[in-house]
Coordinates of C-alpha atoms and ligand atoms in Angstrom, one line a residue:
Chain A
X9 CA 177.6 116.9 56.0
X10 CA 173.8 116.3 58.3
X11 CA 173.9 115.3 62.2
X12 CA 170.7 114.2 63.0
X13 CA 169.6 114.7 66.5
X14 CA 166.2 112.8 67.4
X15 CA 163.8 113.3 71.0
X16 CA 161.0 111.7 72.5
X17 CA 160.1 114.8 75.0
X18 CA 158.5 112.6 77.9
X19 CA 154.5 114.8 78.8
X20 CA 154.4 113.5 81.8
X21 CA 158.5 113.9 83.9
X22 CA 158.7 117.5 84.2
X23 CA 162.0 116.5 86.0
X24 CA 163.6 116.1 82.6
X25 CA 162.2 118.6 80.7
X26 CA 165.2 119.9 79.3
X27 CA 166.9 117.2 78.7
X28 CA 167.9 117.1 74.6
X29 CA 168.0 120.6 74.8
X30 CA 171.0 120.4 77.2
X31 CA 172.3 117.3 75.5
X32 CA 172.3 119.5 72.0
X33 CA 174.3 122.5 73.4
X34 CA 176.9 119.4 74.2
X35 CA 177.1 118.2 70.6
X36 CA 176.9 121.7 69.2
X37 CA 180.4 122.6 71.7
X38 CA 182.0 118.9 70.3
X39 CA 180.9 120.9 67.3
X40 CA 183.1 124.5 67.9
X41 CA 179.5 126.0 67.1
X42 CA 180.7 129.6 68.1
X43 CA 179.4 130.1 71.2
X44 CA 176.1 132.4 71.4
X45 CA 174.7 130.7 68.1
X46 CA 174.6 127.1 71.3
X47 CA 173.5 129.9 73.5
X48 CA 169.9 130.8 70.9
X49 CA 169.8 127.2 70.0
X50 CA 170.3 126.3 72.9
X51 CA 167.7 128.5 75.0
X52 CA 164.5 128.6 72.1
X53 CA 164.8 124.1 72.0
X54 CA 164.7 124.7 75.9
X55 CA 161.2 126.6 76.2
X56 CA 159.9 124.6 72.4
X57 CA 160.3 121.4 75.4
X58 CA 158.6 123.0 77.6
X59 CA 155.3 124.0 76.3
X60 CA 155.1 120.4 74.5
X61 CA 155.5 119.8 78.7
X62 CA 153.3 121.9 80.0
X63 CA 150.6 121.8 77.1
X64 CA 150.8 119.4 74.6
X65 CA 151.3 116.2 77.2
X66 CA 155.7 115.5 74.7
X67 CA 156.1 115.5 72.3
X68 CA 159.0 115.1 69.9
X69 CA 162.4 117.4 69.1
X70 CA 164.2 116.7 65.7
X71 CA 167.6 118.3 65.6
X72 CA 169.8 119.3 61.6
X73 CA 173.3 120.4 62.1
X74 CA 174.6 121.1 59.2
X75 CA 177.3 123.8 58.6
X76 CA 175.0 126.3 57.3
X77 CA 172.7 126.2 59.8
X78 CA 170.8 124.3 61.9
X79 CA 166.8 123.7 61.7
X80 CA 165.5 122.1 64.8
X81 CA 161.9 120.9 64.6
X82 CA 159.2 120.1 67.2
X83 CA 156.1 117.9 67.0
X84 CA 153.2 117.7 69.3
X85 CA 149.8 115.7 69.3
X86 CA 148.5 117.9 71.4
X87 CA 145.5 120.6 71.6
X88 CA 146.9 123.0 69.2
X89 CA 146.6 127.2 69.6
X90 CA 143.7 128.3 68.6
X91 CA 144.9 132.4 67.3
X92 CA 149.3 131.8 66.9
X93 CA 149.3 135.5 66.4
X94 CA 147.6 135.8 70.3
X95 CA 150.6 133.0 71.5
X96 CA 153.3 134.7 70.0
X97 CA 151.9 137.9 72.5
X98 CA 154.3 138.8 75.1
X99 CA 152.4 137.6 78.2
X100 CA 150.1 135.9 76.5
X101 CA 149.7 132.4 78.4
X102 CA 147.2 129.8 79.1
X103 CA 149.1 127.8 81.8
X104 CA 146.9 127.5 84.7
X105 CA 147.5 128.7 88.0
X106 CA 149.4 125.5 89.4
X107 CA 152.0 126.2 86.3
X108 CA 152.0 129.5 87.6
X109 CA 153.6 128.5 90.8
X110 CA 156.2 126.5 89.5
X111 CA 157.1 130.0 87.8
X112 CA 156.4 128.5 84.0
X113 CA 154.2 130.8 82.6
X114 CA 155.0 133.8 82.5
X115 CA 154.1 134.2 78.3
X116 CA 157.1 134.8 77.8
X117 CA 158.5 131.5 75.6
X118 CA 156.4 132.5 71.6
X119 CA 158.5 135.6 72.2
X120 CA 161.7 134.3 73.4
X121 CA 162.3 131.6 70.3
X122 CA 161.0 134.3 68.0
X123 CA 163.7 136.5 68.9
X124 CA 166.4 133.7 69.4
X125 CA 166.0 132.2 66.0
X126 CA 166.7 133.5 62.5
X127 CA 163.6 131.6 60.5
X128 CA 160.6 131.1 62.8
X129 CA 156.9 129.2 60.9
X130 CA 155.0 127.1 63.7
X131 CA 151.6 124.9 62.1
X132 CA 148.9 124.0 64.1
X133 CA 144.7 122.8 64.1
X134 CA 142.8 122.8 67.3
X135 CA 141.8 119.0 67.9
X136 CA 145.4 117.8 66.2
X137 CA 148.7 119.4 67.3
X138 CA 151.2 121.7 67.1
X139 CA 154.7 122.2 64.9
X140 CA 158.0 124.2 65.4
X141 CA 160.2 124.9 62.7
X142 CA 162.9 126.5 63.7
X143 CA 166.2 128.1 61.3
X144 CA 169.7 129.6 63.1
X145 CA 172.3 129.5 61.2
X146 CA 175.4 129.9 61.9
X147 CA 177.1 132.2 60.2
Chain B
X5 CA 205.3 130.9 82.5
X6 CA 203.8 127.2 81.3
X7 CA 200.0 127.9 79.9
X8 CA 199.0 124.6 81.9
X9 CA 201.1 124.7 85.2
X10 CA 199.1 122.6 87.7
X11 CA 199.6 122.2 91.4
X12 CA 197.3 119.1 90.9
X13 CA 199.6 115.9 90.1
X14 CA 200.1 112.7 90.3
X15 CA 202.8 110.2 92.7
X16 CA 203.3 107.5 90.1
X17 CA 204.6 105.1 92.3
X18 CA 201.7 105.4 94.9
X19 CA 199.0 104.8 92.0
X20 CA 197.6 101.6 90.9
X21 CA 195.9 102.2 88.2
X22 CA 191.8 102.4 89.4
X23 CA 188.6 104.4 88.4
X24 CA 188.2 105.9 90.8
X25 CA 189.7 109.5 90.0
X26 CA 188.8 108.4 86.3
X27 CA 185.4 108.3 87.5
X28 CA 184.8 111.4 89.2
X29 CA 186.8 114.1 87.2
X30 CA 184.2 116.7 86.2
X31 CA 186.0 117.2 83.7
X32 CA 187.1 113.6 82.6
X33 CA 191.3 114.9 82.8
X34 CA 191.9 111.6 84.0
X35 CA 192.7 108.4 81.8
X36 CA 194.7 105.3 82.5
X37 CA 197.6 104.8 81.0
X38 CA 200.0 101.7 81.2
X39 CA 199.0 101.2 84.5
X40 CA 199.6 104.4 85.6
X41 CA 196.7 107.4 85.7
X42 CA 197.5 110.3 83.3
X43 CA 195.5 113.9 83.7
X44 CA 195.1 116.1 80.1
X45 CA 196.3 119.4 80.7
X46 CA 193.6 120.6 78.8
X47 CA 191.2 119.8 80.3
X48 CA 192.3 119.6 84.3
X49 CA 190.9 122.6 86.0
X50 CA 193.1 122.2 89.7
X51 CA 189.6 121.0 91.8
X52 CA 191.2 118.6 93.9
X53 CA 188.4 115.4 93.7
X54 CA 190.8 113.3 92.6
X55 CA 192.9 114.4 95.2
X56 CA 190.0 113.0 98.0
X57 CA 189.0 110.0 95.7
X58 CA 192.0 108.9 95.6
X59 CA 192.9 105.5 98.0
X60 CA 195.8 105.5 97.9
X61 CA 197.0 109.2 98.2
X62 CA 198.4 109.0 94.7
X63 CA 197.5 112.4 93.3
X64 CA 198.4 115.2 95.5
X65 CA 199.1 119.3 94.8
X66 CA 202.0 120.2 94.4
X67 CA 202.4 123.6 97.1
X68 CA 206.5 125.6 97.0
X69 CA 208.4 124.2 100.4
X70 CA 208.0 125.9 103.2
X71 CA 211.4 127.5 103.5
X72 CA 210.4 129.3 101.0
X73 CA 210.0 131.9 103.0
X74 CA 213.1 132.0 103.8
X75 CA 215.4 133.6 101.0
X76 CA 213.4 136.9 101.0
X77 CA 214.5 139.6 103.3
X78 CA 210.9 140.5 105.3
X79 CA 208.6 137.5 105.3
X80 CA 205.1 138.4 105.2
X81 CA 202.1 135.0 105.6
X82 CA 198.8 136.2 104.0
X83 CA 196.7 133.4 105.7
X84 CA 193.2 131.9 104.2
X85 CA 190.6 132.4 106.5
X86 CA 190.0 128.7 106.7
X87 CA 193.8 128.5 108.5
X88 CA 190.8 129.8 112.1
X89 CA 188.9 127.1 111.4
X90 CA 191.3 124.7 111.3
X91 CA 191.9 124.5 115.6
X92 CA 190.4 123.0 117.7
X93 CA 189.5 125.2 121.2
X94 CA 190.8 128.1 119.7
X95 CA 188.3 130.8 118.5
X96 CA 190.7 134.1 118.9
X97 CA 192.1 134.7 116.0
X98 CA 195.1 136.5 116.8
X99 CA 196.6 132.9 118.8
X100 CA 197.0 131.9 115.2
X101 CA 198.0 135.0 114.4
X102 CA 200.8 134.7 116.7
X103 CA 200.9 130.8 115.8
X104 CA 202.3 132.2 112.3
X105 CA 204.7 134.4 113.1
X106 CA 206.8 132.4 115.7
X107 CA 206.9 129.3 112.5
X108 CA 209.2 133.0 110.9
X109 CA 206.7 134.6 109.6
X110 CA 207.8 138.9 110.5
X111 CA 203.7 140.0 109.8
X112 CA 201.0 138.8 108.7
X113 CA 198.3 140.4 106.5
X114 CA 195.0 138.3 106.6
X115 CA 193.7 137.8 103.4
X116 CA 189.4 138.2 105.0
X117 CA 190.9 142.0 105.4
X118 CA 191.3 142.3 101.1
X119 CA 187.9 139.6 101.1
X120 CA 186.2 142.3 102.5
X121 CA 187.4 145.5 99.8
X122 CA 186.9 142.6 98.0
X123 CA 183.2 142.8 98.9
X124 CA 182.9 146.0 98.4
X125 CA 184.2 146.6 95.2
X126 CA 181.6 143.6 93.6
X127 CA 178.6 145.8 95.4
X128 CA 179.6 148.1 93.8
X129 CA 179.2 146.9 90.1
X130 CA 176.3 145.3 91.2
X131 CA 174.8 148.0 91.8
X132 CA 176.5 150.2 89.2
X133 CA 175.1 147.4 87.2
X134 CA 178.7 147.4 86.0
X135 CA 178.4 143.1 85.7
X136 CA 176.4 141.1 83.6
X137 CA 173.5 139.5 86.2
X138 CA 173.5 137.8 87.9
X139 CA 177.5 138.7 88.9
X140 CA 179.9 135.2 89.4
X141 CA 182.1 135.5 92.1
X142 CA 185.3 135.1 90.6
X143 CA 187.0 134.2 94.2
X144 CA 187.4 130.2 93.7
X145 CA 189.9 129.8 90.3
X146 CA 188.4 126.2 89.6
X147 CA 185.0 128.1 88.9
X148 CA 187.0 130.8 86.7
X149 CA 188.8 127.9 84.9
X150 CA 185.8 125.6 84.0
X151 CA 184.3 128.9 82.7
X152 CA 186.9 129.4 80.0
X153 CA 187.3 125.5 78.7
X154 CA 182.8 124.7 79.1
X155 CA 180.7 128.4 79.3
X156 CA 182.0 130.9 77.5
X157 CA 178.4 132.0 76.7
X158 CA 178.8 133.7 81.5
X159 CA 182.4 135.0 80.9
X160 CA 180.8 138.6 80.8
X161 CA 178.6 137.5 84.2
X162 CA 182.1 136.8 86.1
X163 CA 182.8 139.7 88.5
X164 CA 186.0 140.4 86.6
X165 CA 187.9 141.6 90.5
X166 CA 191.2 139.9 91.2
X167 CA 190.8 137.5 94.5
X168 CA 191.0 138.1 97.8
X169 CA 194.5 136.0 97.8
X170 CA 195.6 139.0 95.1
X171 CA 194.3 141.8 96.3
X172 CA 196.1 141.1 99.6
X173 CA 199.1 140.6 98.5
X174 CA 199.5 143.8 97.1
X175 CA 197.8 145.2 100.3
X176 CA 200.7 143.5 102.1
X177 CA 203.5 144.6 100.2
X178 CA 202.0 148.2 99.7
X179 CA 201.7 149.3 103.1
X180 CA 204.1 147.3 104.7
X181 CA 206.8 149.2 102.1
X182 CA 205.1 151.9 103.5
X183 CA 205.7 151.7 106.8
X184 CA 209.7 150.2 107.0
X185 CA 211.0 151.9 104.1
X186 CA 211.7 148.5 102.7
X187 CA 211.7 148.3 98.2
X188 CA 208.7 145.4 97.4
X189 CA 211.1 143.2 96.0
X190 CA 212.6 142.5 100.0
X191 CA 208.9 142.0 100.7
X192 CA 208.3 138.0 100.6
X193 CA 204.4 137.7 100.6
X194 CA 204.0 133.8 100.8
X195 CA 199.8 132.0 100.3
X196 CA 198.6 129.9 103.2
X197 CA 196.3 127.9 100.9
X198 CA 193.5 125.8 101.3
X199 CA 193.7 124.1 97.4
X200 CA 195.9 124.1 94.5
X201 CA 193.8 125.4 92.7
X202 CA 195.0 129.4 95.0
X203 CA 198.9 127.2 93.9
X204 CA 198.2 127.6 90.3
X205 CA 196.4 130.4 90.0
X206 CA 199.6 131.8 91.5
X207 CA 201.3 129.9 88.1
X208 CA 199.4 131.1 85.5
X209 CA 197.4 134.5 87.0
X210 CA 193.2 134.5 85.4
X211 CA 193.0 138.2 84.4
X212 CA 195.7 139.0 85.4
X213 CA 199.6 138.9 84.0
X214 CA 201.5 137.9 86.9
X215 CA 200.8 137.3 91.1
X216 CA 202.3 139.3 93.6
X217 CA 201.8 135.6 95.7
X218 CA 206.2 135.4 96.3
X219 CA 204.8 131.7 97.6
X220 CA 202.3 129.6 98.0
X221 CA 202.0 127.9 101.8
X222 CA 199.8 124.3 102.2
X223 CA 197.6 124.6 105.0
X224 CA 197.8 121.1 106.4
X225 CA 202.0 121.7 106.1
X226 CA 201.0 125.1 108.9
X227 CA 198.7 123.1 110.9
X228 CA 201.1 120.2 111.9
X229 CA 203.9 123.2 112.3
X230 CA 201.9 125.3 114.6
X231 CA 199.9 123.1 116.1
X232 CA 202.6 121.6 119.3
X233 CA 203.1 124.7 120.2
X234 CA 199.8 127.2 119.7
X235 CA 198.6 126.0 122.8
X236 CA 201.3 127.3 124.9
X237 CA 200.6 131.0 123.6
X238 CA 199.2 132.6 126.4
X239 CA 200.0 136.2 125.7
X240 CA 199.0 136.6 122.1
X241 CA 200.2 139.9 120.3
X242 CA 197.1 141.7 119.3
X243 CA 197.8 141.1 114.8
X244 CA 194.1 141.1 113.9
X245 CA 192.0 143.6 112.0
X246 CA 189.6 141.1 109.9
X247 CA 186.1 141.9 110.8
X248 CA 183.4 139.0 111.0
X249 CA 182.4 139.6 107.4
X250 CA 186.4 138.8 106.0
X251 CA 186.4 136.1 108.0
X252 CA 182.5 134.4 106.5
X253 CA 184.5 134.2 103.3
X254 CA 185.7 130.8 104.9
X255 CA 182.9 128.7 104.0
X256 CA 180.5 128.3 101.9
X257 CA 177.2 131.0 101.6
X258 CA 179.9 133.8 103.5
X259 CA 180.6 136.3 100.5
X260 CA 176.5 136.5 100.0
X261 CA 176.3 137.1 103.5
X262 CA 178.8 140.6 103.6
X263 CA 176.9 141.6 100.2
X264 CA 174.2 141.1 102.4
X265 CA 172.7 140.7 99.5
X266 CA 169.7 138.4 99.5
X267 CA 168.4 137.9 95.5
X268 CA 172.2 136.1 96.4
X269 CA 172.5 132.1 96.1
X270 CA 175.8 130.5 97.5
X271 CA 176.9 127.0 95.6
X272 CA 179.2 124.5 97.1
X273 CA 180.8 121.2 95.9
X274 CA 182.0 120.9 92.0
X275 CA 179.4 118.7 90.7
X276 CA 176.7 121.3 92.7
X277 CA 178.6 124.0 90.5
X278 CA 178.0 122.5 87.3
X279 CA 174.3 122.7 87.9
X280 CA 173.8 125.3 88.0
X281 CA 176.4 126.7 85.5
X282 CA 174.1 123.9 82.9
X283 CA 171.2 126.3 84.2
X284 CA 172.0 129.5 83.8
X285 CA 173.4 129.0 80.6
X286 CA 170.2 129.2 79.1
X287 CA 168.7 131.2 81.0
X288 CA 167.3 129.8 83.3
X289 CA 168.2 132.0 87.0
X290 CA 166.3 134.9 86.9
X291 CA 165.3 137.6 89.9
X292 CA 169.7 136.5 91.4
X293 CA 171.9 139.3 91.3
X294 CA 175.2 137.2 93.0
X295 CA 176.6 133.5 92.0
X296 CA 179.4 132.6 95.2
X297 CA 180.1 129.0 93.4
X298 CA 183.0 127.3 94.9
X299 CA 184.5 124.2 94.1
X300 CA 184.3 122.6 97.8
X301 CA 182.5 121.0 99.7
X302 CA 181.4 124.3 102.4
X303 CA 183.8 126.2 101.1
X304 CA 187.4 126.6 102.0
X305 CA 186.8 125.3 104.7
X306 CA 186.8 122.1 102.3
X307 CA 189.8 122.3 100.2
X308 CA 191.3 119.2 100.1
X309 CA 194.7 120.6 101.8
X310 CA 193.1 121.3 105.2
X311 CA 193.0 119.1 108.4
X312 CA 189.6 119.7 109.6
X313 CA 186.6 118.2 108.6
X314 CA 184.4 121.0 107.0
X315 CA 181.7 120.7 108.9
X316 CA 183.4 120.6 112.1
X317 CA 185.3 124.2 110.7
X318 CA 182.1 125.7 109.5
X319 CA 181.2 126.0 112.5
X320 CA 184.1 127.3 113.6
X321 CA 184.4 130.0 111.5
X322 CA 180.6 131.0 112.4
X323 CA 181.3 131.7 116.1
X324 CA 185.0 133.2 115.6
X325 CA 183.2 135.4 113.2
X326 CA 180.6 136.2 115.8
X327 CA 183.0 137.9 118.0
X328 CA 184.8 139.3 115.9
X329 CA 184.0 143.8 114.6
X330 CA 181.4 143.8 112.7
X331 CA 182.8 146.5 110.0
X332 CA 180.7 148.9 108.0
X333 CA 182.6 148.7 104.1
X334 CA 180.5 150.9 102.7
X335 CA 182.0 154.3 104.9
X336 CA 185.5 153.2 104.1
X337 CA 186.0 152.4 100.2
X338 CA 187.2 155.7 99.7
X339 CA 190.7 154.5 101.5
X340 CA 189.9 151.2 100.4
X341 CA 189.5 151.8 96.2
X342 CA 192.8 152.9 95.1
X343 CA 194.6 149.8 95.1
X344 CA 194.7 148.2 91.3
X345 CA 191.9 145.3 92.5
X346 CA 190.0 145.3 89.0
X347 CA 191.1 142.4 87.0
X348 CA 193.3 143.8 83.9
X349 CA 192.9 141.1 81.3
X350 CA 189.9 139.6 80.3
X351 CA 189.4 135.9 80.8
X352 CA 188.8 134.0 77.2
X353 CA 187.6 131.0 76.4
X354 CA 189.3 128.7 76.0
X355 CA 188.1 125.3 74.7
X356 CA 188.4 121.9 75.1
X357 CA 184.6 120.6 73.9
X358 CA 185.0 120.6 70.6
X359 CA 186.2 117.2 68.4
X360 CA 188.0 119.3 65.3
X361 CA 188.7 123.7 64.1
X362 CA 186.7 122.6 60.8
X363 CA 183.1 122.4 61.4
X364 CA 182.9 119.8 58.7
X365 CA 185.5 117.1 60.3
X366 CA 184.2 118.1 63.6
X367 CA 181.2 116.5 61.7
X368 CA 182.5 113.5 60.2
X369 CA 184.2 113.1 63.9
X370 CA 180.9 113.5 65.9
X371 CA 179.4 110.3 63.1
X372 CA 182.0 108.3 63.8
X373 CA 182.4 108.4 67.4
X374 CA 178.3 107.7 67.5
X375 CA 179.3 104.7 65.4
X376 CA 181.9 103.3 68.2
X377 CA 179.6 104.5 70.9
X378 CA 176.2 101.6 69.6
X379 CA 179.1 98.8 68.8
X380 CA 180.8 99.1 72.5
X381 CA 179.0 97.4 75.9
X382 CA 178.1 100.7 77.5
X383 CA 179.0 98.9 80.7
X384 CA 180.8 102.0 81.5
X385 CA 183.2 100.3 83.1
X386 CA 186.9 101.8 83.4
X387 CA 188.7 98.9 81.9
X388 CA 190.2 100.9 79.2
X389 CA 191.6 103.5 81.0
X390 CA 188.5 105.9 80.0
X391 CA 185.8 107.0 82.2
X392 CA 182.8 106.2 80.2
X393 CA 182.3 104.3 76.9
X394 CA 181.5 107.6 75.3
X395 CA 184.4 109.5 76.7
X396 CA 186.4 105.8 75.1
X397 CA 184.8 106.7 71.9
X398 CA 185.3 110.4 71.6
X399 CA 189.1 109.1 72.4
X400 CA 188.9 106.6 69.8
X401 CA 187.7 109.0 67.0
X402 CA 190.7 112.1 67.8
X403 CA 193.7 109.0 67.9
X404 CA 194.4 109.0 71.5
X405 CA 193.0 105.4 71.5
X406 CA 192.3 102.4 70.2
X407 CA 188.6 100.0 69.8
X408 CA 190.2 96.8 71.0
X409 CA 190.7 99.2 74.4
X410 CA 187.5 98.2 75.3
X411 CA 188.7 94.5 77.1
X412 CA 184.8 93.7 75.4
X413 CA 186.0 94.6 72.2
X414 CA 189.1 93.1 72.0
X415 CA 187.5 89.5 73.1
X416 CA 185.4 89.3 69.9
X417 CA 188.8 89.7 68.2
X418 CA 190.3 87.0 70.5
X419 CA 187.4 84.9 69.5
X420 CA 187.4 85.5 65.9
X421 CA 190.7 85.8 65.5
X422 CA 190.5 81.8 67.5
X423 CA 188.2 80.7 65.4
X424 CA 189.9 81.2 62.4
X425 CA 193.0 79.0 63.4
X426 CA 190.7 76.8 64.5
X427 CA 189.6 76.7 60.2
X428 CA 193.2 76.9 59.4
X429 CA 193.8 74.0 61.6
X430 CA 191.6 72.2 60.4
X431 CA 192.6 72.4 56.8
X432 CA 195.8 69.8 56.0
X433 CA 197.1 70.0 52.2
X434 CA 196.4 68.8 49.6
X435 CA 197.4 64.5 49.5
X436 CA 195.3 64.2 53.3
X437 CA 192.4 65.4 52.6
X438 CA 189.6 62.7 53.5
X439 CA 187.4 63.4 50.0
X440 CA 188.2 66.0 47.0
Ligands
ATP6 N1 153.0 123.3 71.7 C1 151.7 124.2 73.0 N2 150.5 122.9 72.6 C2 149.5 124.0 72.6 N3 149.3 125.3 73.3 C3 150.7 125.8 73.0 C4 152.1 125.2 73.0 N4 152.7 126.0 73.1 C5 152.1 127.1 73.5 N5 151.0 126.6 73.5 C6 149.8 128.2 74.0 O1 151.0 129.5 73.6 C7 150.6 130.5 74.8 C8 152.0 131.0 74.5 O2 153.7 130.4 74.5 P1 154.3 130.4 75.2 O3 155.7 130.4 75.3 O4 154.6 131.9 74.6 O5 154.0 131.2 77.2 P2 153.4 130.1 78.5 O6 154.2 129.2 78.3 O7 152.6 130.6 78.3 O8 154.7 130.6 78.8 P3 156.1 130.8 79.1 O9 156.7 129.7 78.3 O10 157.3 131.6 79.6 O11 156.7 129.1 80.8 C9 150.5 129.6 75.6 O12 150.4 129.8 77.2 C10 150.1 127.8 74.8 O13 148.7 128.9 75.0
SF4_7 S1 186.7 126.7 97.0 FE1 188.2 127.9 98.1 S2 189.4 126.0 98.8 FE2 188.1 125.1 97.7 S3 189.4 125.0 94.9 FE3 187.9 127.2 95.1 S4 189.2 128.2 96.3 FE4 189.8 126.1 96.9
MG8 MG1 156.3 128.4 76.9

């Protein structure tokens, strides 16, 4: 048994960012998933969504829910990440000033995704795009 | 008391079965069945939105009849501070309190006073990092109930302190018992309420086993009883002891002002509250210590049982508060910290959203729900009695509704049936058929 959800994350509309993660949150509550798991999924997914909006002009998100785990795949065709290890460091950010003024760009997104997921795989190629695969175990 | 006591109830006679309330209910707790609205108990949070939006006044708040006070030897009124904002041209709290006594109360104890104690205790919890930040005010029972059913991840953020109403009830009983020598059970304390939710919270207390409040009386009822004579009070008794901070609790922003923490925000109106809770749930609200959340627009002055327009009442409260003494709370904490004001029972998650307790079954139902939803017209017209097509799809998989409750689906089926009938009718018995 698996529930698959698919979202297009609009890179132009800041106000809509976060819609996919709040929708997933609602679905997980309806499925009776434990509150702490929902919280981890929501935060990780929100950060991934924001990264696609801020750094990659949008992308797509796929969520696969099974009774044992939740897998979130986020893909974009943005600029890619040159040095993934560096990008994973707390505080590292290439966000422009305008974005920082809006309260983003603390360089905490990827570290938080790492913290809140059980497994994280990042594949990225400069000029081609980025793919994040996050897994959170339900039990 | 029953787990699902609700003060908000339906007056069947008046209900026309329209869609106003089902559409506005923040927890989708109302359906129309057999031409009448039906409140789903598990989901209702007693916010009173339906009382406000019903054009036929078919939703009401059950409160105690005024005469309950006479079953006690010594009767004490506990006025919510929002009462002070109800009377035109009256800026002297003593006039209002004297007016209350003339209705038959032996004494008054201001809930505003208890609110000061709650502020003080909250300050200590925040300063001592004893509650998860941002801390959420526990004064409005609607918010607590909402968190219990929909935001389990925020339970630890709720300030585990009894509401000013409960603190007032405890203080009043003890102080008056000490002063008069009467046993506490002979002293009846009656809350003058701006809302249905406070009534519910005395029947199904949050954070404690029992309520100390002996009765809850509607503010509008008290208002109409007082209004005739209040202008004749020329020599009011000197009864008020509340300070500016406690009085400010009547309106949105008052708690934050009393707390004196610049990292506090005040959010009013249930739909705004939901937006903020969603963000808090995702950790999106940082650098804030305290979140004051009130279900009613404007705060308690906007409660469904108030009389005055909440904007006017708010202004009046501000003017009254300005004239009250600005008591410095901290120096007096020692006298007050002995009241048992902390929660004794933690609040717990009471999920209402899950489709099934078994995750696999819930997943099956969700798939089914998606299919049903995709076959519905998506107009959210409400004719089926559910607030939206999505809600109907959910009701169907939960077994509370059927697909033909949708009038468009019904029409489709009728049309199919009609076609079949035409076909049948066209079939002649063999001897009369043209060829074959
Ligand atoms: N999808 C992406 N495409 C291209 N670059 C990315 C992407 N996601 C992250 N990055 C790069 O990795 C850096 C670190 O990301 P991270 O999410 O940790 O911080 P941030 O987005 O800059 O700030 P914050 O998430 O705290 O608002 C980013 O500044 C950006 O250079
Ligand atoms: S805001 Fe005040 S009046 Fe309104 S429901 Fe909450 S406690 Fe009652
Ligand atoms: Mg980021």
